[in-house]
CSV table of C-alpha atoms in Angstrom, one decimal:
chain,number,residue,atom,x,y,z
A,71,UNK,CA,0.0,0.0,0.0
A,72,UNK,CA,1.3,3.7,-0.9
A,73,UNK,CA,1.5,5.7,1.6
A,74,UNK,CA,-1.1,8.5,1.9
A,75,UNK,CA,0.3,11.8,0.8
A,76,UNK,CA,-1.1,14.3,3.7
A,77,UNK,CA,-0.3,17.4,1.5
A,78,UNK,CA,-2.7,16.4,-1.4
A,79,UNK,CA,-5.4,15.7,1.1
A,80,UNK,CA,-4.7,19.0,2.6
A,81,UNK,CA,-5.0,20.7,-0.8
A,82,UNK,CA,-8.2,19.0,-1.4
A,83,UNK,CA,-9.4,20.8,1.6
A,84,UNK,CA,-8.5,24.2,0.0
A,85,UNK,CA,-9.8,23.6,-3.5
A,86,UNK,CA,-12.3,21.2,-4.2
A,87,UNK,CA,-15.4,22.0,-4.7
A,88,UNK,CA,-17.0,19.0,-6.5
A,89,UNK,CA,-18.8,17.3,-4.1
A,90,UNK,CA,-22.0,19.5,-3.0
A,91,UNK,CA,-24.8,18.6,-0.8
A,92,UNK,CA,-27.2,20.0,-3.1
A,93,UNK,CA,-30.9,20.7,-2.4
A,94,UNK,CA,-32.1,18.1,-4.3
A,95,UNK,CA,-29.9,15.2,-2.8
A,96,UNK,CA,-30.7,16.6,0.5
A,97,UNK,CA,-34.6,16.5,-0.8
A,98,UNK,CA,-34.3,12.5,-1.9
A,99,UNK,CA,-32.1,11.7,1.6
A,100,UNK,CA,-35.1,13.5,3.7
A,101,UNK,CA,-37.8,11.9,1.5
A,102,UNK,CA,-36.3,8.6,1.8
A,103,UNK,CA,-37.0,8.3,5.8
A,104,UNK,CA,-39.6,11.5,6.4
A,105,UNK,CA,-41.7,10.9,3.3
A,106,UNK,CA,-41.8,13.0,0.7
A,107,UNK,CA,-44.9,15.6,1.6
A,108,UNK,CA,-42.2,16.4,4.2
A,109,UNK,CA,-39.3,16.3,2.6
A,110,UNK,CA,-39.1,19.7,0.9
A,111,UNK,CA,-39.0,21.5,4.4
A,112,UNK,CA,-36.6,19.3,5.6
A,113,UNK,CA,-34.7,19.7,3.0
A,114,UNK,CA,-34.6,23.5,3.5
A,115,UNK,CA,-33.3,22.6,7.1
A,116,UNK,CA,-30.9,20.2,6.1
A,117,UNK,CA,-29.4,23.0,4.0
A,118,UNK,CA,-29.0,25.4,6.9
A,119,UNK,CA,-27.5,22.7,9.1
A,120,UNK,CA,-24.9,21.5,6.8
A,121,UNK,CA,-21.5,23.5,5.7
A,122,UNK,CA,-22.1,22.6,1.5
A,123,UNK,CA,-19.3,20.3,0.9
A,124,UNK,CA,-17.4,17.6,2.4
A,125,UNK,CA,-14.0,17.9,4.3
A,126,UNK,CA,-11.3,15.4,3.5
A,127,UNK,CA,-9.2,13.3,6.2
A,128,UNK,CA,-6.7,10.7,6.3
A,129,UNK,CA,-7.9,7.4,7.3
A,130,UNK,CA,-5.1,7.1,10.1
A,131,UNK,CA,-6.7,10.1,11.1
A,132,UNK,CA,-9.7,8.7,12.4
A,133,UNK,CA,-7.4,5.2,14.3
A,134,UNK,CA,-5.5,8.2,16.0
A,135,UNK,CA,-8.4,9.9,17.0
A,136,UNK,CA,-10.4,6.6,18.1
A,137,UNK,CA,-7.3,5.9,19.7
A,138,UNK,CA,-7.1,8.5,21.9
A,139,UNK,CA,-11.2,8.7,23.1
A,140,UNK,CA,-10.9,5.2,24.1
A,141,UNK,CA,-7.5,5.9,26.5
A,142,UNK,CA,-9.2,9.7,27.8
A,143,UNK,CA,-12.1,7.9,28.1
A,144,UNK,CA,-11.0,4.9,30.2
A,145,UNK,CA,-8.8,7.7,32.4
A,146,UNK,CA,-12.2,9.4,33.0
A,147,UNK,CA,-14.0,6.4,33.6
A,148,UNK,CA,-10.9,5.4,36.3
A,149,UNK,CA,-11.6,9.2,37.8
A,150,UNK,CA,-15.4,8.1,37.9
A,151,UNK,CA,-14.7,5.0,40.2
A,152,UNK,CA,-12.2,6.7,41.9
A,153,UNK,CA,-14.4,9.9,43.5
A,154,UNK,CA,-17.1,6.9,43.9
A,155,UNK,CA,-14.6,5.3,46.4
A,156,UNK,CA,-14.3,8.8,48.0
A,157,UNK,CA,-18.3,8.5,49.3
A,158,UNK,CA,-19.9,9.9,46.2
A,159,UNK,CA,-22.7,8.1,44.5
A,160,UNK,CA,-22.5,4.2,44.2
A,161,UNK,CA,-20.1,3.6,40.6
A,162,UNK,CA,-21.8,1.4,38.2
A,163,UNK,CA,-19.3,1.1,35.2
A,164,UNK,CA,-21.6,-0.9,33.3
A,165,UNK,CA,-24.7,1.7,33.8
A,166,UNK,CA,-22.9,4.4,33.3
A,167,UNK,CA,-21.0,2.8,29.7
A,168,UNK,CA,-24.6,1.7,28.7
A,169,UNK,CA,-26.5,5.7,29.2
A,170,UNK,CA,-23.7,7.6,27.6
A,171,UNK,CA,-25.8,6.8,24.2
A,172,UNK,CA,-24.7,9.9,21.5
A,173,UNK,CA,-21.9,11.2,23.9
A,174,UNK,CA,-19.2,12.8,21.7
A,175,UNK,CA,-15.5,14.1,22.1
A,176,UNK,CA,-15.1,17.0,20.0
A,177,UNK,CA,-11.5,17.8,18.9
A,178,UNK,CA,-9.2,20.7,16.6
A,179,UNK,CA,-6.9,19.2,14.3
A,180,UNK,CA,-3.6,21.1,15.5
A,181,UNK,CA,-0.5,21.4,13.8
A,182,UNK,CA,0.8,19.3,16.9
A,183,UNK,CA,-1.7,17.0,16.7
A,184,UNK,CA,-5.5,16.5,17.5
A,185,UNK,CA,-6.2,18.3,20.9
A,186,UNK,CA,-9.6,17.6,22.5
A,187,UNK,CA,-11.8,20.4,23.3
A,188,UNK,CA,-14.6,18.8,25.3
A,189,UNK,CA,-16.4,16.1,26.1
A,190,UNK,CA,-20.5,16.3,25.5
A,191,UNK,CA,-23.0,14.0,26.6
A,192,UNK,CA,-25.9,14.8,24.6
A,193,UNK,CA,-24.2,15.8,21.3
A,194,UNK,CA,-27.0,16.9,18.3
A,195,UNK,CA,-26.5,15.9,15.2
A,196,UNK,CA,-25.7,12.3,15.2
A,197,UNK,CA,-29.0,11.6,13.2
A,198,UNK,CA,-28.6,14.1,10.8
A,199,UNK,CA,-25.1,12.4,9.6
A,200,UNK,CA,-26.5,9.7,7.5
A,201,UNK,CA,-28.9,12.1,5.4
A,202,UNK,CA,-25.6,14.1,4.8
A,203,UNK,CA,-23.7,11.0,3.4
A,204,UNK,CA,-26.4,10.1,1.5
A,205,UNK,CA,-26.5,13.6,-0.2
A,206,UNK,CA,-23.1,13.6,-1.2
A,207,UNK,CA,-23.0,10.1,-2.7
A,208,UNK,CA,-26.7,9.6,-3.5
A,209,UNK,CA,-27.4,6.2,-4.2
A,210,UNK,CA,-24.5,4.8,-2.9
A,211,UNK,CA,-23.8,2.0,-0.4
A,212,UNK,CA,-25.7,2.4,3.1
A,213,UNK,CA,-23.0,4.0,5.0
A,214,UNK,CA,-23.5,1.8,8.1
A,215,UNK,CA,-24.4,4.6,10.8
A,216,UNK,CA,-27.8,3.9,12.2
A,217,UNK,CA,-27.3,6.4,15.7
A,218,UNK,CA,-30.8,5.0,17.1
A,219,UNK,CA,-28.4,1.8,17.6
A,220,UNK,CA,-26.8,3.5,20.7
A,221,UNK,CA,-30.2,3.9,22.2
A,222,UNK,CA,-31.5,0.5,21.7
A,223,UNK,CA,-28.4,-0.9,23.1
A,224,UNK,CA,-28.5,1.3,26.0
A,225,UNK,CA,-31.7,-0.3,26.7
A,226,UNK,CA,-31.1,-3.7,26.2
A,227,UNK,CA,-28.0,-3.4,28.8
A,228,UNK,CA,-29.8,-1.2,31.2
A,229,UNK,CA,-32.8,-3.8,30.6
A,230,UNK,CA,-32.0,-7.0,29.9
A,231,UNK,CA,-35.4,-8.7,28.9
A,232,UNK,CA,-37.5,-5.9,29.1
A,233,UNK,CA,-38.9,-5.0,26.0
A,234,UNK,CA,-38.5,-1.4,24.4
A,235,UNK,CA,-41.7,-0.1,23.5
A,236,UNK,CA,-41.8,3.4,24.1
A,237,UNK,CA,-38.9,6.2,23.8
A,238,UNK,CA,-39.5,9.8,24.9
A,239,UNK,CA,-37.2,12.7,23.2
A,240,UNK,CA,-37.2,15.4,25.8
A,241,UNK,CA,-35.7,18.8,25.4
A,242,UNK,CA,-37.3,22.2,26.7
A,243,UNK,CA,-39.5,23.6,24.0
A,244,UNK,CA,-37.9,20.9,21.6
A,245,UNK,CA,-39.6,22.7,18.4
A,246,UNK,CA,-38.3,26.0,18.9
A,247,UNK,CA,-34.3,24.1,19.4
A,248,UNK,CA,-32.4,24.6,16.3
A,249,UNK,CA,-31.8,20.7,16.2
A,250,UNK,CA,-35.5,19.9,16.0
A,251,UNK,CA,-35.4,17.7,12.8
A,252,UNK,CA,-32.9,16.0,14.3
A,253,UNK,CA,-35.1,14.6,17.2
A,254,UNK,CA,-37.4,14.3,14.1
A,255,UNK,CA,-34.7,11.7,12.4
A,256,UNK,CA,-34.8,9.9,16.0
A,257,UNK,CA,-38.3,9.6,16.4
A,258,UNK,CA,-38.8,8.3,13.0
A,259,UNK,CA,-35.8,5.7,12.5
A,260,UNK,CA,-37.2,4.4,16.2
A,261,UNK,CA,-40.3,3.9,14.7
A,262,UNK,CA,-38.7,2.2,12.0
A,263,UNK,CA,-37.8,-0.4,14.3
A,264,UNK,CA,-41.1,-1.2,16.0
A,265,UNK,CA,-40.8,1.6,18.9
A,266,UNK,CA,-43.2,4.1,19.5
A,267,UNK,CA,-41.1,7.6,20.2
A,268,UNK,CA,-42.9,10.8,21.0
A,269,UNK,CA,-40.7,14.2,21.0
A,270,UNK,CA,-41.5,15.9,24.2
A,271,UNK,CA,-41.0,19.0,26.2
A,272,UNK,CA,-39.8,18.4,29.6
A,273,UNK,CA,-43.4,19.8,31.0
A,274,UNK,CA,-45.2,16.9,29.7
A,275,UNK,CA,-44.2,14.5,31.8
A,276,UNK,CA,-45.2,12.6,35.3
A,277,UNK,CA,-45.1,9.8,37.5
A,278,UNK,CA,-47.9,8.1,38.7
A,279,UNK,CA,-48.0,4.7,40.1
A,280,UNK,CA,-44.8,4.0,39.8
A,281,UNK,CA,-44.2,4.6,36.6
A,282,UNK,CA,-43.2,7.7,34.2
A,283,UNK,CA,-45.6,9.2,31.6
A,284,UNK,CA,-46.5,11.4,29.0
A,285,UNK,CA,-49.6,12.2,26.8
A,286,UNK,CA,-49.3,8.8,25.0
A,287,UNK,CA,-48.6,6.7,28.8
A,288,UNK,CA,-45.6,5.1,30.3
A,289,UNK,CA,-42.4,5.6,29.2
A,290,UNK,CA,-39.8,3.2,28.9
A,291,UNK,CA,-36.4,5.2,28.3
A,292,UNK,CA,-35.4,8.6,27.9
A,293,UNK,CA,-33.2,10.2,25.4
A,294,UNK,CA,-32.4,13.3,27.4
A,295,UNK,CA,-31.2,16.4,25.2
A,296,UNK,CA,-32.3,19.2,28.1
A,297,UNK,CA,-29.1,21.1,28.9
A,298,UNK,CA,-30.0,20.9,32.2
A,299,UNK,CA,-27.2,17.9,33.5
A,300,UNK,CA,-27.9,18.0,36.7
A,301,UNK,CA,-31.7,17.4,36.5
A,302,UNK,CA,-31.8,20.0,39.2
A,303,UNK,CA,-34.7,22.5,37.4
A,304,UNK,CA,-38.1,22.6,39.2
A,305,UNK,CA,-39.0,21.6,35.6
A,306,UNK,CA,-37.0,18.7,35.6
A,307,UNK,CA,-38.0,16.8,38.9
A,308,UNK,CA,-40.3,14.7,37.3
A,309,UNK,CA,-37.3,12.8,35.0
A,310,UNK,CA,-34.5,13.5,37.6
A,311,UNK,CA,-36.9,11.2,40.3
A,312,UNK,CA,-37.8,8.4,37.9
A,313,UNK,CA,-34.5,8.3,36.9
A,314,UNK,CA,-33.6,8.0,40.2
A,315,UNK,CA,-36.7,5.4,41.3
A,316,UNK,CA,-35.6,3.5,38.4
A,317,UNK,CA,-39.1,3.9,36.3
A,318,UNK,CA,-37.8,4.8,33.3
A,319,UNK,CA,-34.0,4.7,31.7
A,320,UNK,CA,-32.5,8.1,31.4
A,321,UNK,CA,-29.7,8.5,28.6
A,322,UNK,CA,-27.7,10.5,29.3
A,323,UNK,CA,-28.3,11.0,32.9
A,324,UNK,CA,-26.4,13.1,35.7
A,325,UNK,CA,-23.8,10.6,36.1
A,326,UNK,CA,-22.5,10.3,32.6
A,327,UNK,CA,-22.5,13.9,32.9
A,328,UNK,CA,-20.4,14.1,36.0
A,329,UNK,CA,-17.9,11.3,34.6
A,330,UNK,CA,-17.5,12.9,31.1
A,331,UNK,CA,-18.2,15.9,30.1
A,332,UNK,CA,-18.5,18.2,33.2
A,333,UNK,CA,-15.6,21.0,32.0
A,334,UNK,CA,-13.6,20.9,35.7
A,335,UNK,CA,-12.4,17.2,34.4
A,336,UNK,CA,-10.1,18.7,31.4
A,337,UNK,CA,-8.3,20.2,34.3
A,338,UNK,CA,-7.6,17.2,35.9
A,339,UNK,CA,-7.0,15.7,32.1
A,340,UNK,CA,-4.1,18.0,32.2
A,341,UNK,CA,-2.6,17.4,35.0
A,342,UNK,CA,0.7,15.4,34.7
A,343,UNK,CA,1.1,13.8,37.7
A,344,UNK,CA,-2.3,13.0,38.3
A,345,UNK,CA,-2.8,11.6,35.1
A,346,UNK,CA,0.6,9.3,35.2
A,347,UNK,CA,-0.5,7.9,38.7
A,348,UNK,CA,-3.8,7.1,38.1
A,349,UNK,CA,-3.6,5.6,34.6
A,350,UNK,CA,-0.7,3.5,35.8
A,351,UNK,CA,-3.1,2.0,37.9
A,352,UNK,CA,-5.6,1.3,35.3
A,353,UNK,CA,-3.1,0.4,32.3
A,354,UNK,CA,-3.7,3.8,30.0
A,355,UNK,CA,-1.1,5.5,28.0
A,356,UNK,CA,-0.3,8.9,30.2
A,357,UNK,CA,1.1,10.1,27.3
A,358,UNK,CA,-0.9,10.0,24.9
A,359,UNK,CA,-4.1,11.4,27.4
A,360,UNK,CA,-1.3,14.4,28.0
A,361,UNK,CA,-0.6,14.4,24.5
A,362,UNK,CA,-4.7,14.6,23.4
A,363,UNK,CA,-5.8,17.5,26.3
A,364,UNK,CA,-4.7,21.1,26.0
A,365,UNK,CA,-3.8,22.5,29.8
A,366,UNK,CA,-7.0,23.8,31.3
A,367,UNK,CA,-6.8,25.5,35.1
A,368,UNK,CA,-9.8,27.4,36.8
A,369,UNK,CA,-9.4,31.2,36.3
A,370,UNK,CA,-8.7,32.5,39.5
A,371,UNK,CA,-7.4,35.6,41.7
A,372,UNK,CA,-4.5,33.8,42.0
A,373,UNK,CA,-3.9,33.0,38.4
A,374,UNK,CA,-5.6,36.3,36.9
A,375,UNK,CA,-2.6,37.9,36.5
A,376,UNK,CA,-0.6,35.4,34.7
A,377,UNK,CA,-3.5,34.2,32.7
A,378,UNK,CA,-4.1,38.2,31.1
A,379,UNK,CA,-1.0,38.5,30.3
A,380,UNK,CA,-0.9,35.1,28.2
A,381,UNK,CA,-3.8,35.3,27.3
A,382,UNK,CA,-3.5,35.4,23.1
A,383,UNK,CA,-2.2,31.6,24.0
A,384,UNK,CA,-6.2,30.9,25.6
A,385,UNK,CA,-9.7,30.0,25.3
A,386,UNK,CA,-11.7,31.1,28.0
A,387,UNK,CA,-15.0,28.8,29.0
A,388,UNK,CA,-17.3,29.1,31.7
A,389,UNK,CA,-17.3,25.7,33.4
A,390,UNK,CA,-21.1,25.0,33.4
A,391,UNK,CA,-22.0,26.4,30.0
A,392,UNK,CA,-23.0,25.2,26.5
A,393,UNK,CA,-22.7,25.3,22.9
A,394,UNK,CA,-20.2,27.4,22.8
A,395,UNK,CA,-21.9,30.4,24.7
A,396,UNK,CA,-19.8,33.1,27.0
A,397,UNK,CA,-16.2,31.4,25.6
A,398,UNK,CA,-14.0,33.9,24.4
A,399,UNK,CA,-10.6,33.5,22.3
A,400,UNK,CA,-8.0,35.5,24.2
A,401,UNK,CA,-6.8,37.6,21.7
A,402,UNK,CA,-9.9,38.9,21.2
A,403,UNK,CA,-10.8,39.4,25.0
A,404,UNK,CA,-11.2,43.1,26.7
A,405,UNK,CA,-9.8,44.3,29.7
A,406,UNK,CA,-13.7,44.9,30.7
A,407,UNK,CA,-14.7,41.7,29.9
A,408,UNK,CA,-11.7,40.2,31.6
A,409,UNK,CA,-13.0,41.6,35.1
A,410,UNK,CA,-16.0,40.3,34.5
A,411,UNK,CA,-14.9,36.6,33.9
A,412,UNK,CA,-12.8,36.1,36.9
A,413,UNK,CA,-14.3,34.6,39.5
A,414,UNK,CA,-17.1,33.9,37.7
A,415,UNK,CA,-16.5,30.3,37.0
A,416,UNK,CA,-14.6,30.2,33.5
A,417,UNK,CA,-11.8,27.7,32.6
A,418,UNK,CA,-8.5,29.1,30.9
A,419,UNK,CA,-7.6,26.0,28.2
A,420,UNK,CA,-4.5,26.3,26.1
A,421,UNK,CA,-5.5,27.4,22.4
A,422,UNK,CA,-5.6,24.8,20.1
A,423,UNK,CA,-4.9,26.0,16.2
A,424,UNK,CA,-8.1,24.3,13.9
A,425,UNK,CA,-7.6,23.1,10.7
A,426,UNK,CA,-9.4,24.4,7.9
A,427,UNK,CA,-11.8,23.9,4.9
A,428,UNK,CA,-12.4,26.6,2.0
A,429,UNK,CA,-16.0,26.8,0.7
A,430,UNK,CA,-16.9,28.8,-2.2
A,431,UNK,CA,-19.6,31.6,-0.8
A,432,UNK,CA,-21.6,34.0,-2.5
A,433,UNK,CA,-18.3,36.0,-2.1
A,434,UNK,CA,-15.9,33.8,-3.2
A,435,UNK,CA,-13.8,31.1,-1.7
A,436,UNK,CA,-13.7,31.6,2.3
A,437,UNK,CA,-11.4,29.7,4.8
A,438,UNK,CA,-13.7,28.1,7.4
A,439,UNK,CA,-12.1,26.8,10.6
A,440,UNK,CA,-13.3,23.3,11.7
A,441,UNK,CA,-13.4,20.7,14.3
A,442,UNK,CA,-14.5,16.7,14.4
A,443,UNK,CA,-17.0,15.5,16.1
A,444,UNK,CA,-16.7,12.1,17.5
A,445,UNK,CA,-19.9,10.3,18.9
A,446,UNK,CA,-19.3,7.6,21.0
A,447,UNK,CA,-21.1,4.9,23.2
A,448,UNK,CA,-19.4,5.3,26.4
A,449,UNK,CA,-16.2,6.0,25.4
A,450,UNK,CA,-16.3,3.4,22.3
A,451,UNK,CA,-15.8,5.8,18.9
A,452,UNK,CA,-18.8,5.0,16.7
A,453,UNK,CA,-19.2,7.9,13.9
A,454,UNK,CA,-17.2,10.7,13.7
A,455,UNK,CA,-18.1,14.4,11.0
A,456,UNK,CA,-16.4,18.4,10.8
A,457,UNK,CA,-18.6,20.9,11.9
A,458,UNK,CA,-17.6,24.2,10.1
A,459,UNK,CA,-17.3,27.4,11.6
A,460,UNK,CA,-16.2,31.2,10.4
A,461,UNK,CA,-16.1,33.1,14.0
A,462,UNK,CA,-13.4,32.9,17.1
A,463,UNK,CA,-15.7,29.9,18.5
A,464,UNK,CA,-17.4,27.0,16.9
A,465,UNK,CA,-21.2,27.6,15.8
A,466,UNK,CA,-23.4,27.7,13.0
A,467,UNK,CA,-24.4,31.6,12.4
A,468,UNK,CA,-23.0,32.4,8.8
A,469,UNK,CA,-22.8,31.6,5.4
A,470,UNK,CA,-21.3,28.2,5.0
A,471,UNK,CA,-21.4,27.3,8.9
A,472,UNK,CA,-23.0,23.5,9.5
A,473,UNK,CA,-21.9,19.8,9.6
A,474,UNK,CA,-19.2,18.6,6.9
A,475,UNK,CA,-19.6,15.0,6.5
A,476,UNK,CA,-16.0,13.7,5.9
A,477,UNK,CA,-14.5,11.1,3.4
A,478,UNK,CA,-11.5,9.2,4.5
A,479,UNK,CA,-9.2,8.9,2.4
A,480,UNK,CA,-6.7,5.6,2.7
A,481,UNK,CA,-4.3,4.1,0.2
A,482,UNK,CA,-3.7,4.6,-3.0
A,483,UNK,CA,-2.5,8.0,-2.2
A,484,UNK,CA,-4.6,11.6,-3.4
A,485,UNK,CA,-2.3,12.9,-6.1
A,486,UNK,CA,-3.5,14.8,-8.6
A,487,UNK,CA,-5.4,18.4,-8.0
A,488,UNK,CA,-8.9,18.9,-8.5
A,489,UNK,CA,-10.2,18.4,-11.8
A,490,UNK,CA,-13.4,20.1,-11.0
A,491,UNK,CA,-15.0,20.2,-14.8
A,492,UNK,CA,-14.7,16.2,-14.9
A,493,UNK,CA,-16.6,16.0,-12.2
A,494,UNK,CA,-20.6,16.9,-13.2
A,495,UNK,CA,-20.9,13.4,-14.5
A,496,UNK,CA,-18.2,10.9,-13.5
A,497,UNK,CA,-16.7,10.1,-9.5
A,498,UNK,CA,-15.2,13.2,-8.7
A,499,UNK,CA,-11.6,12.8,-10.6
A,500,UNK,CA,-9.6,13.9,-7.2
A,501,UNK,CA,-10.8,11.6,-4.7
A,502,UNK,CA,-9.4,8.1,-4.7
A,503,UNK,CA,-10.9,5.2,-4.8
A,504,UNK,CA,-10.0,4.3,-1.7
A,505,UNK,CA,-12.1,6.8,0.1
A,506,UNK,CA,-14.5,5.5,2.5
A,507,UNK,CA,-17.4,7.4,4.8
């Protein structure tokens, strides 16, 4: 096998333009599972979720990456049973494995090497992936990512026996979220399978005789997208005590929260010492956990100082937020905005340089910065897209913002540049054949 020629991918990246997600491929993908009265709408959604055009990896991109969510995740799972031994709540390694269903490590592609950002632990999207695919290579093979998987499993291990008959999507006011068709894709490809799934606000649902409800009656599991992790809303109590009673399965639940993705655990990530003696102890590479997660402290009185004055070398997150909201790239930070951060609960991690993806705009070609999005069951990798951004933090508010499904390129090696006016009616002439979604 040749070896994969990492510059031609990267030029690929820069200047082809030959495989769109077009409206009507994102029509048929949408028509093929929401039916095709609904598929012009969705369609139109599709279009503002999604970045226009693939981005190209190597495929020993993804082993690395896979590689490195399943030794962080281990380490977290290991910090997990450790605080558990401390007197915190009773660790079930198996329950906890089984509810992270659509958890996701999101990580830049550095110049150094891929650095994780965070951990989620009710990462959108997921169902959204497979329509993408399918638009880019319409009616090609099944790419193999059925995300409805996780929750079925989740089930099954959580409930061994127990039939699955009804799934409840709760968010707060989940038509107004900006994922909504993507509970949509949920509900249907559950239904698909035999299970009844109703999309529901958090407001609609009960207990009563030991049991969780909504309009439609009990309620067997849970897929939880509320950014509420804690379940500690008023709102919320409902869920948080059936979870708790054990009425109904809850995925995610507070305790995948706590082990992977609450933001104070990329601190302990990287810590050095900590991370050597504790992964000794459960047979993980230190190095390569060290190597993965960017050096993240607590902001501080103590630490203000230092931290303004490096701060160009930063990303500033509060520790309990979401989707990108109140972080702030250091170099673009005020003095005013500084005092306001300190001391109220933000995170300083060490800036980690994104690759890059050009689109062609309504402008012309623009550079858009982008980071890969890993779902995984537990910690176990299971798909993995870009997400495609033009401002300091990732998002989807622009032209050309969205999801980028990515081909993997393996052996033999991308050569050639793009040959974009061979491309209308033949495989796109600068993509290998042995590329692979």
């Amino acid at each position: 096998m040749q070896p994969i020629d990492l510059a031609a991918i990267s030029q690929l990246n820069e200047d082809c333009f030959c495989l769109p997600l077009e409206r009507s491929a994102l029509e048929a993908a949408a028509a093929a599972r929401l039916g095709a009265a609904r598929a012009p709408s969705a369609a139109g959604e599709l279009e503002a979720l999604c970045a226009g055009q693939p981005m190209f990896l190597p495929v020993s991109m993804r082993e690395d990456l896979y590689a490195r969510i399943r030794a962080v995740g281990a380490l977290l799972v290991a910090m997990a049973a450790t605080r558990a031994d401390a007197g915190q709540r009773a660790f079930d390694r198996e329950a906890l494995l089984a509810a992270g269903a659509c958890n996701s490590f999101d990580f830049h592609l550095s110049a150094s090497g891929p650095k994780l950002i965070e951990v989620n632990t009710n990462a959108g999207g997921a169902f959204l992936q497979p329509l993408f695919l399918d638009a880019v290579a319409p009616g090609g093979p099944a790419n193999g990512f059925a995300p409805e998987d996780m929750l079925i499993e989740a089930f099954a291990r959580l409930r061994p026996g127990r039939v699955l008959r009804r799934v409840a999507i709760v968010d707060e006011a989940p038509e107004a979220q900006a994922l909504y068709l993507d509970m949509r894709l949920c509900a249907v490809a559950l239904e698909v399978r035999g299970i009844e799934a109703d999309i529901l606000d958090r407001a609609d649902l009960r207990r009563e005789g030991g049991a969780l409800l909504g309009p439609r009656g009990p309620i067997d599991m849970v897929y939880n997208r509320l950014v509420d992790f804690h379940l500690r809303a008023a709102a919320s109590a409902p869920l948080l005590e059936a979870w708790a009673a054990g009425e109904a399965v809850v995925a995610p639940n507070p305790d995948v929260y706590r082990a992977f993705a609450d933001k104070h655990l990329l601190v302990a990530l990287s810590d050095g010492e900590a991370v050597a003696a504790l992964a000794g102890e459960a047979g993980i590479d230190a190095a390569l956990v060290l190597d993965t997660v960017p050096h993240t402290e607590a902001v501080d009185d103590g630490n203000a100082g230092r931290l303004w004055e490096a701060r160009r070398d930063y990303v500033f997150k509060p520790a309990q937020g979401y989707a990108s909201r109140g972080v702030y790239r250091g170099d673009k930070i005020t003095r005013k905005k500084w005092g306001e951060i300190v001391g109220e609960g933000y995170l300083a991690q060490r800036f980690a340089e994104p690759s890059q993806r050009s689109l062609r705009l309504a402008a012309g070609l623009a550079a858009h910065k982008a980071d890969i999005r890993v779902w995984t069951h537990g910690f176990e990798p299971v798909f993995a897209a870009a997400r495609l951004y033009g401002g300091q933090v990732t998002g989807f508010r622009g032209e050309g913002a969205g999801f980028a499904p990515i081909l993997w390129l393996g052996a033999p090696a991308a050569e050639a540049g793009c040959v974009e006016a061979g491309c209308a009616d033949e495989p796109c002439a600068c993509v290998p054949a042995g590329a692979t979604s």
